[in-house]
């Protein structure tokens, strides 16, 4: 029976909905059905490619990206996904990735969104960093920050590279130039505060955050970093209040929930921490970051004496997380450690071979 255009649209929408909920196999099914009903829906192929990469199904991703290349060769989706695939998969062709990213940056300005150009520069930087070319990585990220100054991951990576080289003055010069050019944002102020903290100026860091709260009262990222600062100074009650405010402002942000759980653990409020994350997992069972955070907590408890009672749930949650996002090397290595603790050396070797 021939599928109607309505079937294609409905399945595309259901695919987006399932992806947002973290139900990736369901999302793949709907995107596949959308494309089958209407081969003009190449955004469905784009989405399937990204999901396959995320899940570590690199051969399937390659087939889908090749389909995009055959139909829209010189486009952001086909070029960027090819680069991402080569970067993510083991022994990927980084030269091919770099060539694809360079071609994206040569596309007409009107054909690529600024945020997508920023993503392209960010991936260019990650490849340069992997190759040990830190200055090239910083240059690419600096350009990306001018295109998307609200991208917290991008700014965090830029700061990380500066901090690795102890180039705090250079980092501050970059931040001040962005501010001068009107590119300020809550995320940029967090990076500025972090820079001063790493320069052993915690009071200056806190004053920047205080000013930032007044300027951006609804920015969860500022409250989150305030919680981090207060945790470092062992001001646990104030830190907890900052994290709770961040959660109030951005209820679905997983990183805040994980930091609050770590704070509770630091105060030996173990059951509260477990209850917090277990309730969030119940509400969001397919969030890989949440699953990894919970697994790490149970692994930590296992390491300090909980033993098998904690290692088993840690193993379960690592495994589920890696099915959703196969690219987390840290999670896979931690799973290997848990398997060793559970005396499953055969399985540990298998997982280690995937790193």
PDB file of N, CA and C in Angstrom, residues 84-138:
ATOM      1  N   UNK A  84      31.843  14.372  11.169  1.00  0.00           N
ATOM      2  CA  UNK A  84      31.560  13.876  12.522  1.00  0.00           C
ATOM      3  C   UNK A  84      31.736  12.367  12.599  1.00  0.00           C
ATOM      4  N   UNK A  85      31.281  11.679  11.559  1.00  0.00           N
ATOM      5  CA  UNK A  85      31.420  10.216  11.525  1.00  0.00           C
ATOM      6  C   UNK A  85      32.890   9.814  11.553  1.00  0.00           C
ATOM      7  N   UNK A  86      33.708  10.461  10.737  1.00  0.00           N
ATOM      8  CA  UNK A  86      35.128  10.106  10.693  1.00  0.00           C
ATOM      9  C   UNK A  86      35.830  10.447  12.011  1.00  0.00           C
ATOM     10  N   UNK A  87      35.370  11.506  12.670  1.00  0.00           N
ATOM     11  CA  UNK A  87      35.951  11.897  13.962  1.00  0.00           C
ATOM     12  C   UNK A  87      35.561  10.913  15.061  1.00  0.00           C
ATOM     13  N   UNK A  88      34.317  10.452  15.036  1.00  0.00           N
ATOM     14  CA  UNK A  88      33.790   9.628  16.126  1.00  0.00           C
ATOM     15  C   UNK A  88      34.211   8.160  16.033  1.00  0.00           C
ATOM     16  N   UNK A  89      34.227   7.598  14.812  1.00  0.00           N
ATOM     17  CA  UNK A  89      34.445   6.155  14.747  1.00  0.00           C
ATOM     18  C   UNK A  89      35.927   5.796  14.918  1.00  0.00           C
ATOM     19  N   UNK A  90      36.188   4.625  15.460  1.00  0.00           N
ATOM     20  CA  UNK A  90      37.579   4.196  15.645  1.00  0.00           C
ATOM     21  C   UNK A  90      38.334   4.178  14.316  1.00  0.00           C
ATOM     22  N   UNK A  91      39.546   4.711  14.326  1.00  0.00           N
ATOM     23  CA  UNK A  91      40.393   4.752  13.123  1.00  0.00           C
ATOM     24  C   UNK A  91      39.731   5.468  11.957  1.00  0.00           C
ATOM     25  N   UNK A  92      38.939   6.490  12.290  1.00  0.00           N
ATOM     26  CA  UNK A  92      38.303   7.272  11.235  1.00  0.00           C
ATOM     27  C   UNK A  92      39.322   8.075  10.447  1.00  0.00           C
ATOM     28  N   UNK A  93      38.936   8.490   9.264  1.00  0.00           N
ATOM     29  CA  UNK A  93      39.819   9.230   8.365  1.00  0.00           C
ATOM     30  C   UNK A  93      39.731  10.725   8.698  1.00  0.00           C
ATOM     31  N   UNK A  94      40.669  11.209   9.525  1.00  0.00           N
ATOM     32  CA  UNK A  94      40.626  12.605   9.945  1.00  0.00           C
ATOM     33  C   UNK A  94      40.917  13.562   8.792  1.00  0.00           C
ATOM     34  N   UNK A  95      41.696  13.127   7.827  1.00  0.00           N
ATOM     35  CA  UNK A  95      41.957  13.988   6.671  1.00  0.00           C
ATOM     36  C   UNK A  95      40.664  14.225   5.890  1.00  0.00           C
ATOM     37  N   UNK A  96      39.878  13.166   5.744  1.00  0.00           N
ATOM     38  CA  UNK A  96      38.584  13.292   5.064  1.00  0.00           C
ATOM     39  C   UNK A  96      37.660  14.215   5.864  1.00  0.00           C
ATOM     40  N   UNK A  97      37.714  14.092   7.197  1.00  0.00           N
ATOM     41  CA  UNK A  97      36.897  14.944   8.066  1.00  0.00           C
ATOM     42  C   UNK A  97      37.292  16.408   7.902  1.00  0.00           C
ATOM     43  N   UNK A  98      38.586  16.677   7.916  1.00  0.00           N
ATOM     44  CA  UNK A  98      39.064  18.063   7.802  1.00  0.00           C
ATOM     45  C   UNK A  98      38.699  18.656   6.437  1.00  0.00           C
ATOM     46  N   UNK A  99      38.801  17.854   5.397  1.00  0.00           N
ATOM     47  CA  UNK A  99      38.439  18.329   4.062  1.00  0.00           C
ATOM     48  C   UNK A  99      36.954  18.693   3.998  1.00  0.00           C
ATOM     49  N   UNK A 100      36.109  17.851   4.606  1.00  0.00           N
ATOM     50  CA  UNK A 100      34.660  18.114   4.610  1.00  0.00           C
ATOM     51  C   UNK A 100      34.341  19.398   5.374  1.00  0.00           C
ATOM     52  N   UNK A 101      34.982  19.597   6.507  1.00  0.00           N
ATOM     53  CA  UNK A 101      34.733  20.800   7.314  1.00  0.00           C
ATOM     54  C   UNK A 101      35.211  22.056   6.581  1.00  0.00           C
ATOM     55  N   UNK A 102      36.343  21.946   5.912  1.00  0.00           N
ATOM     56  CA  UNK A 102      36.843  23.092   5.141  1.00  0.00           C
ATOM     57  C   UNK A 102      35.856  23.472   4.036  1.00  0.00           C
ATOM     58  N   UNK A 103      35.228  22.468   3.426  1.00  0.00           N
ATOM     59  CA  UNK A 103      34.243  22.733   2.372  1.00  0.00           C
ATOM     60  C   UNK A 103      32.997  23.419   2.936  1.00  0.00           C
ATOM     61  N   UNK A 104      32.595  23.042   4.154  1.00  0.00           N
ATOM     62  CA  UNK A 104      31.450  23.713   4.792  1.00  0.00           C
ATOM     63  C   UNK A 104      31.730  25.203   4.922  1.00  0.00           C
ATOM     64  N   UNK A 105      32.931  25.538   5.374  1.00  0.00           N
ATOM     65  CA  UNK A 105      33.280  26.938   5.618  1.00  0.00           C
ATOM     66  C   UNK A 105      33.386  27.744   4.320  1.00  0.00           C
ATOM     67  N   UNK A 106      33.461  27.047   3.186  1.00  0.00           N
ATOM     68  CA  UNK A 106      33.522  27.734   1.891  1.00  0.00           C
ATOM     69  C   UNK A 106      32.130  27.897   1.261  1.00  0.00           C
ATOM     70  N   UNK A 107      31.110  27.282   1.864  1.00  0.00           N
ATOM     71  CA  UNK A 107      29.754  27.403   1.323  1.00  0.00           C
ATOM     72  C   UNK A 107      29.265  28.841   1.458  1.00  0.00           C
ATOM     73  N   UNK A 108      28.370  29.304   0.569  1.00  0.00           N
ATOM     74  CA  UNK A 108      27.839  30.667   0.657  1.00  0.00           C
ATOM     75  C   UNK A 108      27.237  30.941   2.032  1.00  0.00           C
ATOM     76  N   UNK A 109      27.444  32.152   2.524  1.00  0.00           N
ATOM     77  CA  UNK A 109      27.004  32.506   3.882  1.00  0.00           C
ATOM     78  C   UNK A 109      25.515  32.237   4.100  1.00  0.00           C
ATOM     79  N   UNK A 110      24.727  32.519   3.082  1.00  0.00           N
ATOM     80  CA  UNK A 110      23.280  32.355   3.242  1.00  0.00           C
ATOM     81  C   UNK A 110      22.805  30.923   3.285  1.00  0.00           C
ATOM     82  N   UNK A 111      23.676  29.975   2.936  1.00  0.00           N
ATOM     83  CA  UNK A 111      23.252  28.570   2.870  1.00  0.00           C
ATOM     84  C   UNK A 111      23.537  27.799   4.171  1.00  0.00           C
ATOM     85  N   UNK A 112      24.247  28.410   5.100  1.00  0.00           N
ATOM     86  CA  UNK A 112      24.588  27.754   6.368  1.00  0.00           C
ATOM     87  C   UNK A 112      24.310  28.705   7.524  1.00  0.00           C
ATOM     88  N   UNK A 113      23.547  28.236   8.511  1.00  0.00           N
ATOM     89  CA  UNK A 113      23.261  29.073   9.675  1.00  0.00           C
ATOM     90  C   UNK A 113      24.535  29.366  10.458  1.00  0.00           C
ATOM     91  N   UNK A 114      24.539  30.516  11.160  1.00  0.00           N
ATOM     92  CA  UNK A 114      25.711  30.868  11.963  1.00  0.00           C
ATOM     93  C   UNK A 114      26.019  29.808  13.001  1.00  0.00           C
ATOM     94  N   UNK A 115      24.971  29.274  13.628  1.00  0.00           N
ATOM     95  CA  UNK A 115      25.180  28.252  14.660  1.00  0.00           C
ATOM     96  C   UNK A 115      25.797  26.982  14.057  1.00  0.00           C
ATOM     97  N   UNK A 116      25.456  26.669  12.792  1.00  0.00           N
ATOM     98  CA  UNK A 116      26.039  25.496  12.134  1.00  0.00           C
ATOM     99  C   UNK A 116      27.504  25.751  11.748  1.00  0.00           C
ATOM    100  N   UNK A 117      27.813  26.988  11.372  1.00  0.00           N
ATOM    101  CA  UNK A 117      29.215  27.333  11.122  1.00  0.00           C
ATOM    102  C   UNK A 117      30.022  27.219  12.412  1.00  0.00           C
ATOM    103  N   UNK A 118      29.393  27.619  13.520  1.00  0.00           N
ATOM    104  CA  UNK A 118      30.067  27.500  14.816  1.00  0.00           C
ATOM    105  C   UNK A 118      30.333  26.036  15.150  1.00  0.00           C
ATOM    106  N   UNK A 119      29.345  25.168  14.885  1.00  0.00           N
ATOM    107  CA  UNK A 119      29.531  23.726  15.116  1.00  0.00           C
ATOM    108  C   UNK A 119      30.665  23.178  14.252  1.00  0.00           C
ATOM    109  N   UNK A 120      30.746  23.672  13.022  1.00  0.00           N
ATOM    110  CA  UNK A 120      31.801  23.239  12.109  1.00  0.00           C
ATOM    111  C   UNK A 120      33.177  23.622  12.649  1.00  0.00           C
ATOM    112  N   UNK A 121      33.293  24.848  13.137  1.00  0.00           N
ATOM    113  CA  UNK A 121      34.561  25.319  13.710  1.00  0.00           C
ATOM    114  C   UNK A 121      34.894  24.580  15.003  1.00  0.00           C
ATOM    115  N   UNK A 122      33.844  24.253  15.778  1.00  0.00           N
ATOM    116  CA  UNK A 122      34.066  23.512  17.026  1.00  0.00           C
ATOM    117  C   UNK A 122      34.629  22.117  16.731  1.00  0.00           C
ATOM    118  N   UNK A 123      34.061  21.430  15.739  1.00  0.00           N
ATOM    119  CA  UNK A 123      34.568  20.101  15.376  1.00  0.00           C
ATOM    120  C   UNK A 123      35.971  20.210  14.772  1.00  0.00           C
ATOM    121  N   UNK A 124      36.223  21.269  14.011  1.00  0.00           N
ATOM    122  CA  UNK A 124      37.573  21.519  13.482  1.00  0.00           C
ATOM    123  C   UNK A 124      38.569  21.634  14.631  1.00  0.00           C
ATOM    124  N   UNK A 125      38.148  22.331  15.688  1.00  0.00           N
ATOM    125  CA  UNK A 125      39.008  22.510  16.862  1.00  0.00           C
ATOM    126  C   UNK A 125      39.258  21.195  17.583  1.00  0.00           C
ATOM    127  N   UNK A 126      38.238  20.371  17.690  1.00  0.00           N
ATOM    128  CA  UNK A 126      38.391  19.081  18.367  1.00  0.00           C
ATOM    129  C   UNK A 126      39.395  18.189  17.623  1.00  0.00           C
ATOM    130  N   UNK A 127      39.327  18.231  16.296  1.00  0.00           N
ATOM    131  CA  UNK A 127      40.266  17.437  15.505  1.00  0.00           C
ATOM    132  C   UNK A 127      41.687  17.971  15.690  1.00  0.00           C
ATOM    133  N   UNK A 128      41.830  19.310  15.659  1.00  0.00           N
ATOM    134  CA  UNK A 128      43.156  19.916  15.851  1.00  0.00           C
ATOM    135  C   UNK A 128      43.717  19.567  17.221  1.00  0.00           C
ATOM    136  N   UNK A 129      42.850  19.549  18.220  1.00  0.00           N
ATOM    137  CA  UNK A 129      43.303  19.197  19.573  1.00  0.00           C
ATOM    138  C   UNK A 129      43.769  17.747  19.624  1.00  0.00           C
ATOM    139  N   UNK A 130      43.012  16.862  18.982  1.00  0.00           N
ATOM    140  CA  UNK A 130      43.391  15.445  18.962  1.00  0.00           C
ATOM    141  C   UNK A 130      44.762  15.267  18.305  1.00  0.00           C
ATOM    142  N   UNK A 131      45.057  16.122  17.348  1.00  0.00           N
ATOM    143  CA  UNK A 131      46.332  16.048  16.649  1.00  0.00           C
ATOM    144  C   UNK A 131      47.441  16.824  17.357  1.00  0.00           C
ATOM    145  N   UNK A 132      47.115  17.382  18.526  1.00  0.00           N
ATOM    146  CA  UNK A 132      48.116  18.112  19.302  1.00  0.00           C
ATOM    147  C   UNK A 132      48.353  19.535  18.841  1.00  0.00           C
ATOM    148  N   UNK A 133      47.479  20.050  17.981  1.00  0.00           N
ATOM    149  CA  UNK A 133      47.623  21.417  17.458  1.00  0.00           C
ATOM    150  C   UNK A 133      46.727  22.364  18.265  1.00  0.00           C
ATOM    151  N   UNK A 134      47.160  22.652  19.486  1.00  0.00           N
ATOM    152  CA  UNK A 134      46.321  23.399  20.418  1.00  0.00           C
ATOM    153  C   UNK A 134      46.068  24.829  19.940  1.00  0.00           C
ATOM    154  N   UNK A 135      47.078  25.487  19.399  1.00  0.00           N
ATOM    155  CA  UNK A 135      46.893  26.863  18.929  1.00  0.00           C
ATOM    156  C   UNK A 135      45.877  26.929  17.787  1.00  0.00           C
ATOM    157  N   UNK A 136      45.921  25.937  16.890  1.00  0.00           N
ATOM    158  CA  UNK A 136      44.924  25.876  15.807  1.00  0.00           C
ATOM    159  C   UNK A 136      43.527  25.669  16.381  1.00  0.00           C
ATOM    160  N   UNK A 137      43.439  24.826  17.403  1.00  0.00           N
ATOM    161  CA  UNK A 137      42.145  24.564  18.045  1.00  0.00           C
ATOM    162  C   UNK A 137      41.601  25.840  18.682  1.00  0.00           C
ATOM    163  N   UNK A 138      42.463  26.580  19.363  1.00  0.00           N
ATOM    164  CA  UNK A 138      42.039  27.831  20.006  1.00  0.00           C
ATOM    165  C   UNK A 138      41.572  28.834  18.961  1.00  0.00           C
TER     166      UNK A 138
END
